[in-house]
């Protein structure tokens, strides 16, 4: 395979993008400062905390997006629209004459920005460090915590005040790479939401508290299968992580499960919002029908 020439620069073929051995790209023994494989530009910009080191080796398409050789959009929360949006990724442009001719050995501080499709003035800015295909975010505006907390505000109408406060704490801690602390807060919220589901339906279903409390989390999710998002029920086994004690968890394990748990909470809250909107619609129609019935009977 030949190298791909783009402008003045050369992209090495994908097969040659691994320049360090696995030993050289070693993972720290406690997992707290491990180099993780890079997944996607969208995940990197919207989910990874500052300073997390990620390995770009083999990710030619993602590198092309980061360095403006390929156009891409990314979906995420826009803190200016206060809702989910699609953003155009604007990668680092490399000016003509730049001595860089091989991404593998690039050492630089670069910028990436996201431009909201609804309004070009809604921009998220990222400052990144790349060094021998190891990339890390070293700055961003607005912060990950500000974006995520603005997103959590969209669920305030279905969240208890204490859950809302703890979700805020969890997101803030995760944005700073604090795995165990953020995970424990999310676990508390998740457990309360699951218990709330059980309480809401137990009388109608004839369930007993005793048969529910003894179950492990994966079993509770299967037990409540008719009242939880299908994806969660199908993958119930992953929630057994929640049955582990805090002393059994490590930082990297908690950060790994953070997004799954946060997304699960979002799904449950979205279900609650849909149910609330449906109940409000029914109440409004019932009121309108009552008024019409009253006017008909008075004719
Ligand atoms: Zn926007």
mmCIF file of C-alpha atoms and ligand atoms in Angstrom:
data_model
loop_
_atom_site.group_PDB
_atom_site.id
_atom_site.type_symbol
_atom_site.label_atom_id
_atom_site.label_comp_id
_atom_site.label_asym_id
_atom_site.label_seq_id
_atom_site.Cartn_x
_atom_site.Cartn_y
_atom_site.Cartn_z
ATOM 1 C CA UNK A 1 0.000 0.000 0.000
ATOM 2 C CA UNK A 2 1.405 3.393 -0.874
ATOM 3 C CA UNK A 3 1.293 6.461 1.325
ATOM 4 C CA UNK A 4 -1.566 8.891 0.682
ATOM 5 C CA UNK A 5 -0.468 12.385 -0.360
ATOM 6 C CA UNK A 6 -2.762 15.179 0.812
ATOM 7 C CA UNK A 7 -1.555 18.663 -0.102
ATOM 8 C CA UNK A 8 2.019 18.961 1.148
ATOM 9 C CA UNK A 9 1.633 16.204 3.688
ATOM 10 C CA UNK A 10 1.865 12.490 3.745
ATOM 11 C CA UNK A 11 -0.424 10.175 5.653
ATOM 12 C CA UNK A 12 1.355 6.952 6.368
ATOM 13 C CA UNK A 13 -0.613 3.826 5.478
ATOM 14 C CA UNK A 14 -2.777 2.486 8.301
ATOM 15 C CA UNK A 15 -0.660 -0.635 8.660
ATOM 16 C CA UNK A 16 2.331 1.509 9.665
ATOM 17 C CA UNK A 17 0.521 3.657 12.196
ATOM 18 C CA UNK A 18 1.616 1.562 15.167
ATOM 19 C CA UNK A 19 5.032 2.966 15.976
ATOM 20 C CA UNK A 20 5.413 1.826 19.574
ATOM 21 C CA UNK A 21 5.180 -1.674 20.927
ATOM 22 C CA UNK A 22 2.530 -2.609 23.467
ATOM 23 C CA UNK A 23 5.255 -2.603 26.153
ATOM 24 C CA UNK A 24 6.319 0.941 25.223
ATOM 25 C CA UNK A 25 2.714 2.128 25.379
ATOM 26 C CA UNK A 26 2.455 0.588 28.829
ATOM 27 C CA UNK A 27 -0.540 0.884 31.103
ATOM 28 C CA UNK A 28 0.081 2.027 34.644
ATOM 29 C CA UNK A 29 -0.448 -0.772 37.119
ATOM 30 C CA UNK A 30 -3.229 0.932 39.106
ATOM 31 C CA UNK A 31 -5.100 1.814 35.911
ATOM 32 C CA UNK A 32 -5.471 5.453 36.994
ATOM 33 C CA UNK A 33 -3.223 6.959 34.347
ATOM 34 C CA UNK A 34 -3.606 4.333 31.679
ATOM 35 C CA UNK A 35 -3.320 5.115 27.980
ATOM 36 C CA UNK A 36 -6.651 4.070 26.489
ATOM 37 C CA UNK A 37 -7.286 3.281 22.850
ATOM 38 C CA UNK A 38 -8.838 6.224 20.973
ATOM 39 C CA UNK A 39 -12.383 5.390 19.904
ATOM 40 C CA UNK A 40 -14.087 8.220 17.996
ATOM 41 C CA UNK A 41 -13.685 11.985 17.684
ATOM 42 C CA UNK A 42 -17.228 12.393 19.060
ATOM 43 C CA UNK A 43 -16.452 10.366 22.200
ATOM 44 C CA UNK A 44 -13.083 12.101 22.614
ATOM 45 C CA UNK A 45 -14.627 15.582 22.524
ATOM 46 C CA UNK A 46 -17.862 14.936 24.457
ATOM 47 C CA UNK A 47 -16.855 12.323 27.015
ATOM 48 C CA UNK A 48 -13.139 12.086 27.747
ATOM 49 C CA UNK A 49 -11.901 14.149 30.703
ATOM 50 C CA UNK A 50 -8.951 16.520 30.362
ATOM 51 C CA UNK A 51 -5.491 14.926 30.412
ATOM 52 C CA UNK A 52 -6.720 11.388 29.668
ATOM 53 C CA UNK A 53 -4.078 9.967 27.312
ATOM 54 C CA UNK A 54 -5.450 8.151 24.276
ATOM 55 C CA UNK A 55 -3.652 6.079 21.683
ATOM 56 C CA UNK A 56 -4.438 7.077 18.079
ATOM 57 C CA UNK A 57 -2.402 4.258 16.522
ATOM 58 C CA UNK A 58 -4.443 2.602 13.779
ATOM 59 C CA UNK A 59 -7.190 5.256 13.846
ATOM 60 C CA UNK A 60 -6.455 6.786 10.431
ATOM 61 C CA UNK A 61 -10.016 8.027 9.819
ATOM 62 C CA UNK A 62 -10.213 9.732 13.208
ATOM 63 C CA UNK A 63 -6.784 11.342 12.612
ATOM 64 C CA UNK A 64 -8.028 12.634 9.254
ATOM 65 C CA UNK A 65 -11.018 14.250 10.974
ATOM 66 C CA UNK A 66 -8.830 15.798 13.694
ATOM 67 C CA UNK A 67 -6.505 17.236 11.021
ATOM 68 C CA UNK A 68 -9.173 18.462 8.621
ATOM 69 C CA UNK A 69 -8.572 15.937 5.871
ATOM 70 C CA UNK A 70 -12.036 14.455 6.255
ATOM 71 C CA UNK A 71 -15.311 16.176 7.143
ATOM 72 C CA UNK A 72 -17.416 14.737 9.958
ATOM 73 C CA UNK A 73 -20.306 15.722 12.179
ATOM 74 C CA UNK A 74 -20.638 14.849 15.860
ATOM 75 C CA UNK A 75 -23.783 14.647 17.983
ATOM 76 C CA UNK A 76 -23.865 15.994 21.515
ATOM 77 C CA UNK A 77 -25.447 18.469 23.874
ATOM 78 C CA UNK A 78 -25.231 22.127 22.840
ATOM 79 C CA UNK A 79 -25.090 24.265 26.019
ATOM 80 C CA UNK A 80 -26.188 27.298 23.990
ATOM 81 C CA UNK A 81 -29.259 25.639 22.403
ATOM 82 C CA UNK A 82 -29.766 23.746 25.706
ATOM 83 C CA UNK A 83 -30.577 20.602 23.739
ATOM 84 C CA UNK A 84 -29.030 17.819 21.689
ATOM 85 C CA UNK A 85 -27.544 19.049 18.431
ATOM 86 C CA UNK A 86 -25.301 18.117 15.532
ATOM 87 C CA UNK A 87 -21.931 19.827 15.234
ATOM 88 C CA UNK A 88 -19.480 20.152 12.349
ATOM 89 C CA UNK A 89 -15.995 19.096 13.466
ATOM 90 C CA UNK A 90 -13.424 21.718 12.536
ATOM 91 C CA UNK A 91 -10.023 20.081 12.896
ATOM 92 C CA UNK A 92 -6.532 21.510 13.074
ATOM 93 C CA UNK A 93 -5.495 23.023 9.745
ATOM 94 C CA UNK A 94 -1.833 22.536 8.890
ATOM 95 C CA UNK A 95 -0.404 25.501 6.962
ATOM 96 C CA UNK A 96 1.683 25.040 3.812
ATOM 97 C CA UNK A 97 5.362 24.784 4.647
ATOM 98 C CA UNK A 98 4.805 23.046 7.978
ATOM 99 C CA UNK A 99 7.699 20.629 8.402
ATOM 100 C CA UNK A 100 5.314 17.897 9.576
ATOM 101 C CA UNK A 101 5.184 15.236 6.935
ATOM 102 C CA UNK A 102 4.369 12.280 9.085
ATOM 103 C CA UNK A 103 1.589 12.170 11.660
ATOM 104 C CA UNK A 104 3.341 9.378 13.555
ATOM 105 C CA UNK A 105 5.990 11.662 15.011
ATOM 106 C CA UNK A 106 3.966 14.890 15.304
ATOM 107 C CA UNK A 107 4.534 16.716 18.603
ATOM 108 C CA UNK A 108 2.299 19.727 18.862
ATOM 109 C CA UNK A 109 -0.436 21.636 20.691
ATOM 110 C CA UNK A 110 -3.386 21.726 18.280
ATOM 111 C CA UNK A 111 -6.970 22.989 18.293
ATOM 112 C CA UNK A 112 -10.281 21.433 17.329
ATOM 113 C CA UNK A 113 -13.667 23.112 17.457
ATOM 114 C CA UNK A 114 -17.275 22.038 17.106
ATOM 115 C CA UNK A 115 -19.755 24.322 15.350
ATOM 116 C CA UNK A 116 -23.466 23.842 16.100
ATOM 117 C CA UNK A 117 -25.640 23.197 13.048
ATOM 118 C CA UNK A 118 -28.396 25.470 14.447
ATOM 119 C CA UNK A 119 -26.220 28.528 14.949
ATOM 120 C CA UNK A 120 -22.631 28.992 13.789
ATOM 121 C CA UNK A 121 -21.921 31.140 16.833
ATOM 122 C CA UNK A 122 -22.504 28.137 19.103
ATOM 123 C CA UNK A 123 -18.927 26.865 19.205
ATOM 124 C CA UNK A 124 -17.125 24.456 21.550
ATOM 125 C CA UNK A 125 -13.336 24.835 21.599
ATOM 126 C CA UNK A 126 -10.731 22.170 22.406
ATOM 127 C CA UNK A 127 -6.974 22.457 22.890
ATOM 128 C CA UNK A 128 -5.135 19.148 22.443
ATOM 129 C CA UNK A 129 -1.590 17.847 22.851
ATOM 130 C CA UNK A 130 -0.369 15.194 20.419
ATOM 131 C CA UNK A 131 2.928 13.386 20.885
ATOM 132 C CA UNK A 132 3.839 10.278 18.854
ATOM 133 C CA UNK A 133 0.146 9.466 18.280
ATOM 134 C CA UNK A 134 -0.719 9.807 21.975
ATOM 135 C CA UNK A 135 -3.342 12.541 22.213
ATOM 136 C CA UNK A 136 -4.897 14.253 25.220
ATOM 137 C CA UNK A 137 -7.246 17.184 25.698
ATOM 138 C CA UNK A 138 -5.461 19.843 27.729
ATOM 139 C CA UNK A 139 -8.194 22.472 27.634
ATOM 140 C CA UNK A 140 -11.759 23.038 26.503
ATOM 141 C CA UNK A 141 -14.397 25.787 26.581
ATOM 142 C CA UNK A 142 -17.130 25.426 27.792
ATOM 143 C CA UNK A 143 -15.864 22.788 30.214
ATOM 144 C CA UNK A 144 -17.045 19.197 30.032
ATOM 145 C CA UNK A 145 -18.760 19.680 33.386
ATOM 146 C CA UNK A 146 -20.618 22.819 32.181
ATOM 147 C CA UNK A 147 -21.848 21.011 29.060
ATOM 148 C CA UNK A 148 -22.876 17.894 30.975
ATOM 149 C CA UNK A 149 -24.551 19.844 33.759
ATOM 150 C CA UNK A 150 -26.514 21.900 31.264
ATOM 151 C CA UNK A 151 -27.616 18.558 29.768
ATOM 152 C CA UNK A 152 -28.697 17.281 33.188
ATOM 153 C CA UNK A 153 -30.909 20.368 33.632
ATOM 154 C CA UNK A 154 -33.169 19.005 30.897
ATOM 155 C CA UNK A 155 -34.209 16.270 33.366
ATOM 156 C CA UNK A 156 -34.946 18.486 36.360
ATOM 157 C CA UNK A 157 -38.701 18.104 35.834
ATOM 158 C CA UNK A 158 -38.488 14.358 36.536
ATOM 159 C CA UNK A 159 -35.593 14.268 39.016
ATOM 160 C CA UNK A 160 -35.875 14.580 42.778
ATOM 161 C CA UNK A 161 -33.870 17.534 44.122
ATOM 162 C CA UNK A 162 -31.355 15.213 45.826
ATOM 163 C CA UNK A 163 -30.885 13.164 42.639
ATOM 164 C CA UNK A 164 -30.411 16.343 40.617
ATOM 165 C CA UNK A 165 -27.726 17.553 43.049
ATOM 166 C CA UNK A 166 -25.928 14.201 43.022
ATOM 167 C CA UNK A 167 -26.087 13.951 39.217
ATOM 168 C CA UNK A 168 -24.417 17.379 39.124
ATOM 169 C CA UNK A 169 -21.701 16.117 41.516
ATOM 170 C CA UNK A 170 -21.179 12.881 39.555
ATOM 171 C CA UNK A 171 -20.773 14.685 36.241
ATOM 172 C CA UNK A 172 -18.397 17.235 37.740
ATOM 173 C CA UNK A 173 -16.198 14.541 39.292
ATOM 174 C CA UNK A 174 -16.138 12.426 36.109
ATOM 175 C CA UNK A 175 -15.181 15.501 34.077
ATOM 176 C CA UNK A 176 -12.093 15.732 36.265
ATOM 177 C CA UNK A 177 -11.312 12.040 35.861
ATOM 178 C CA UNK A 178 -12.427 11.031 39.389
ATOM 179 C CA UNK A 179 -13.743 7.533 38.720
ATOM 180 C CA UNK A 180 -14.823 6.000 42.030
ATOM 181 C CA UNK A 181 -16.423 9.171 43.445
ATOM 182 C CA UNK A 182 -18.455 9.894 40.309
ATOM 183 C CA UNK A 183 -19.495 6.251 40.009
ATOM 184 C CA UNK A 184 -20.724 6.053 43.588
ATOM 185 C CA UNK A 185 -22.968 9.112 43.090
ATOM 186 C CA UNK A 186 -24.385 7.682 39.856
ATOM 187 C CA UNK A 187 -24.970 4.333 41.540
ATOM 188 C CA UNK A 188 -27.028 5.997 44.289
ATOM 189 C CA UNK A 189 -29.205 7.793 41.718
ATOM 190 C CA UNK A 190 -29.585 4.638 39.625
ATOM 191 C CA UNK A 191 -30.579 2.520 42.628
ATOM 192 C CA UNK A 192 -33.183 5.095 43.707
ATOM 193 C CA UNK A 193 -34.658 5.246 40.184
ATOM 194 C CA UNK A 194 -34.928 1.437 40.060
ATOM 195 C CA UNK A 195 -36.571 1.368 43.507
ATOM 196 C CA UNK A 196 -38.958 4.124 42.380
ATOM 197 C CA UNK A 197 -39.986 1.981 39.393
ATOM 198 C CA UNK A 198 -40.684 -0.946 41.729
ATOM 199 C CA UNK A 199 -42.685 1.213 44.155
ATOM 200 C CA UNK A 200 -44.718 2.787 41.345
ATOM 201 C CA UNK A 201 -45.939 -0.597 40.064
ATOM 202 C CA UNK A 202 -45.830 -2.939 43.070
ATOM 203 C CA UNK A 203 -49.478 -2.554 44.138
ATOM 204 C CA UNK A 204 -50.865 -2.997 40.652
ATOM 205 C CA UNK A 205 -48.579 -5.985 40.044
ATOM 206 C CA UNK A 206 -49.030 -7.548 43.514
ATOM 207 C CA UNK A 207 -45.265 -7.523 44.209
ATOM 208 C CA UNK A 208 -43.826 -7.948 47.698
ATOM 209 C CA UNK A 209 -40.900 -5.829 48.980
ATOM 210 C CA UNK A 210 -39.163 -8.917 50.366
ATOM 211 C CA UNK A 211 -38.925 -10.653 46.995
ATOM 212 C CA UNK A 212 -37.379 -7.546 45.372
ATOM 213 C CA UNK A 213 -34.808 -6.382 47.924
ATOM 214 C CA UNK A 214 -32.933 -9.672 47.995
ATOM 215 C CA UNK A 215 -32.205 -9.558 44.238
ATOM 216 C CA UNK A 216 -28.899 -8.500 42.694
ATOM 217 C CA UNK A 217 -29.139 -5.451 40.419
ATOM 218 C CA UNK A 218 -29.167 -7.454 37.152
ATOM 219 C CA UNK A 219 -32.034 -9.545 38.573
ATOM 220 C CA UNK A 220 -33.935 -6.417 39.623
ATOM 221 C CA UNK A 221 -33.699 -5.089 36.072
ATOM 222 C CA UNK A 222 -34.998 -8.373 34.657
ATOM 223 C CA UNK A 223 -37.762 -8.334 37.313
ATOM 224 C CA UNK A 224 -38.844 -4.843 36.152
ATOM 225 C CA UNK A 225 -38.408 -5.690 32.460
ATOM 226 C CA UNK A 226 -41.854 -4.396 31.414
ATOM 227 C CA UNK A 227 -41.132 -0.979 32.903
ATOM 228 C CA UNK A 228 -37.540 -0.293 31.838
ATOM 229 C CA UNK A 229 -35.896 0.574 28.498
ATOM 230 C CA UNK A 230 -35.426 -2.526 26.313
ATOM 231 C CA UNK A 231 -31.674 -1.975 25.908
ATOM 232 C CA UNK A 232 -31.164 -2.142 29.670
ATOM 233 C CA UNK A 233 -33.191 -5.322 30.030
ATOM 234 C CA UNK A 234 -31.338 -6.987 27.151
ATOM 235 C CA UNK A 235 -27.981 -6.122 28.743
ATOM 236 C CA UNK A 236 -29.059 -6.570 32.376
ATOM 237 C CA UNK A 237 -25.928 -8.551 33.258
ATOM 238 C CA UNK A 238 -23.653 -5.479 33.002
ATOM 239 C CA UNK A 239 -25.486 -3.897 35.943
ATOM 240 C CA UNK A 240 -24.112 -6.534 38.307
ATOM 241 C CA UNK A 241 -21.136 -4.157 38.638
ATOM 242 C CA UNK A 242 -23.495 -2.173 40.890
ATOM 243 C CA UNK A 243 -23.661 -5.030 43.352
ATOM 244 C CA UNK A 244 -19.927 -4.727 44.066
ATOM 245 C CA UNK A 245 -18.765 -2.970 47.209
ATOM 246 C CA UNK A 246 -16.881 0.336 46.871
ATOM 247 C CA UNK A 247 -13.690 -1.334 48.158
ATOM 248 C CA UNK A 248 -13.845 -3.794 45.224
ATOM 249 C CA UNK A 249 -13.830 -1.047 42.562
ATOM 250 C CA UNK A 250 -10.844 0.678 40.967
ATOM 251 C CA UNK A 251 -10.635 4.031 39.154
ATOM 252 C CA UNK A 252 -10.409 2.722 35.594
ATOM 253 C CA UNK A 253 -13.240 0.212 36.134
ATOM 254 C CA UNK A 254 -15.499 2.994 37.442
ATOM 255 C CA UNK A 255 -14.691 5.372 34.592
ATOM 256 C CA UNK A 256 -15.297 2.530 32.117
ATOM 257 C CA UNK A 257 -18.820 1.993 33.466
ATOM 258 C CA UNK A 258 -19.599 5.687 34.038
ATOM 259 C CA UNK A 259 -21.019 6.388 30.550
ATOM 260 C CA UNK A 260 -23.092 3.176 30.526
ATOM 261 C CA UNK A 261 -24.589 4.066 33.871
ATOM 262 C CA UNK A 262 -25.133 7.733 32.980
ATOM 263 C CA UNK A 263 -26.794 6.760 29.683
ATOM 264 C CA UNK A 264 -29.014 4.254 31.524
ATOM 265 C CA UNK A 265 -30.111 7.012 33.905
ATOM 266 C CA UNK A 266 -30.848 9.263 30.896
ATOM 267 C CA UNK A 267 -32.978 6.508 29.295
ATOM 268 C CA UNK A 268 -34.970 6.007 32.484
ATOM 269 C CA UNK A 269 -35.496 9.766 32.842
ATOM 270 C CA UNK A 270 -36.535 10.059 29.196
ATOM 271 C CA UNK A 271 -39.133 7.342 29.842
ATOM 272 C CA UNK A 272 -40.333 9.344 32.865
ATOM 273 C CA UNK A 273 -40.533 12.518 30.785
ATOM 274 C CA UNK A 274 -42.540 10.757 28.071
ATOM 275 C CA UNK A 275 -44.909 9.298 30.680
ATOM 276 C CA UNK A 276 -45.289 12.717 32.343
ATOM 277 C CA UNK A 277 -45.981 14.428 28.985
ATOM 278 C CA UNK A 278 -48.530 11.718 28.124
ATOM 279 C CA UNK A 279 -50.249 12.092 31.523
ATOM 280 C CA UNK A 280 -50.389 15.888 31.089
ATOM 281 C CA UNK A 281 -51.848 15.490 27.598
ATOM 282 C CA UNK A 282 -54.512 13.077 28.878
ATOM 283 C CA UNK A 283 -55.331 15.449 31.770
ATOM 284 C CA UNK A 284 -55.701 18.374 29.325
ATOM 285 C CA UNK A 285 -57.961 16.334 26.981
ATOM 286 C CA UNK A 286 -60.009 15.078 29.933
ATOM 287 C CA UNK A 287 -60.539 18.654 31.095
ATOM 288 C CA UNK A 288 -61.521 19.780 27.582
ATOM 289 C CA UNK A 289 -63.917 16.833 27.186
ATOM 290 C CA UNK A 290 -65.476 17.589 30.597
ATOM 291 C CA UNK A 291 -66.056 21.187 29.560
ATOM 292 C CA UNK A 292 -67.576 20.125 26.215
ATOM 293 C CA UNK A 293 -69.788 17.552 27.968
ATOM 294 C CA UNK A 294 -70.928 20.272 30.382
ATOM 295 C CA UNK A 295 -71.818 22.661 27.573
ATOM 296 C CA UNK A 296 -73.669 19.904 25.647
ATOM 297 C CA UNK A 297 -75.749 18.958 28.696
ATOM 298 C CA UNK A 298 -76.639 22.606 29.328
ATOM 299 C CA UNK A 299 -77.951 23.072 25.732
HETATM 300 ZN ZN1 LIG B 1 -26.471 25.204 19.467
#
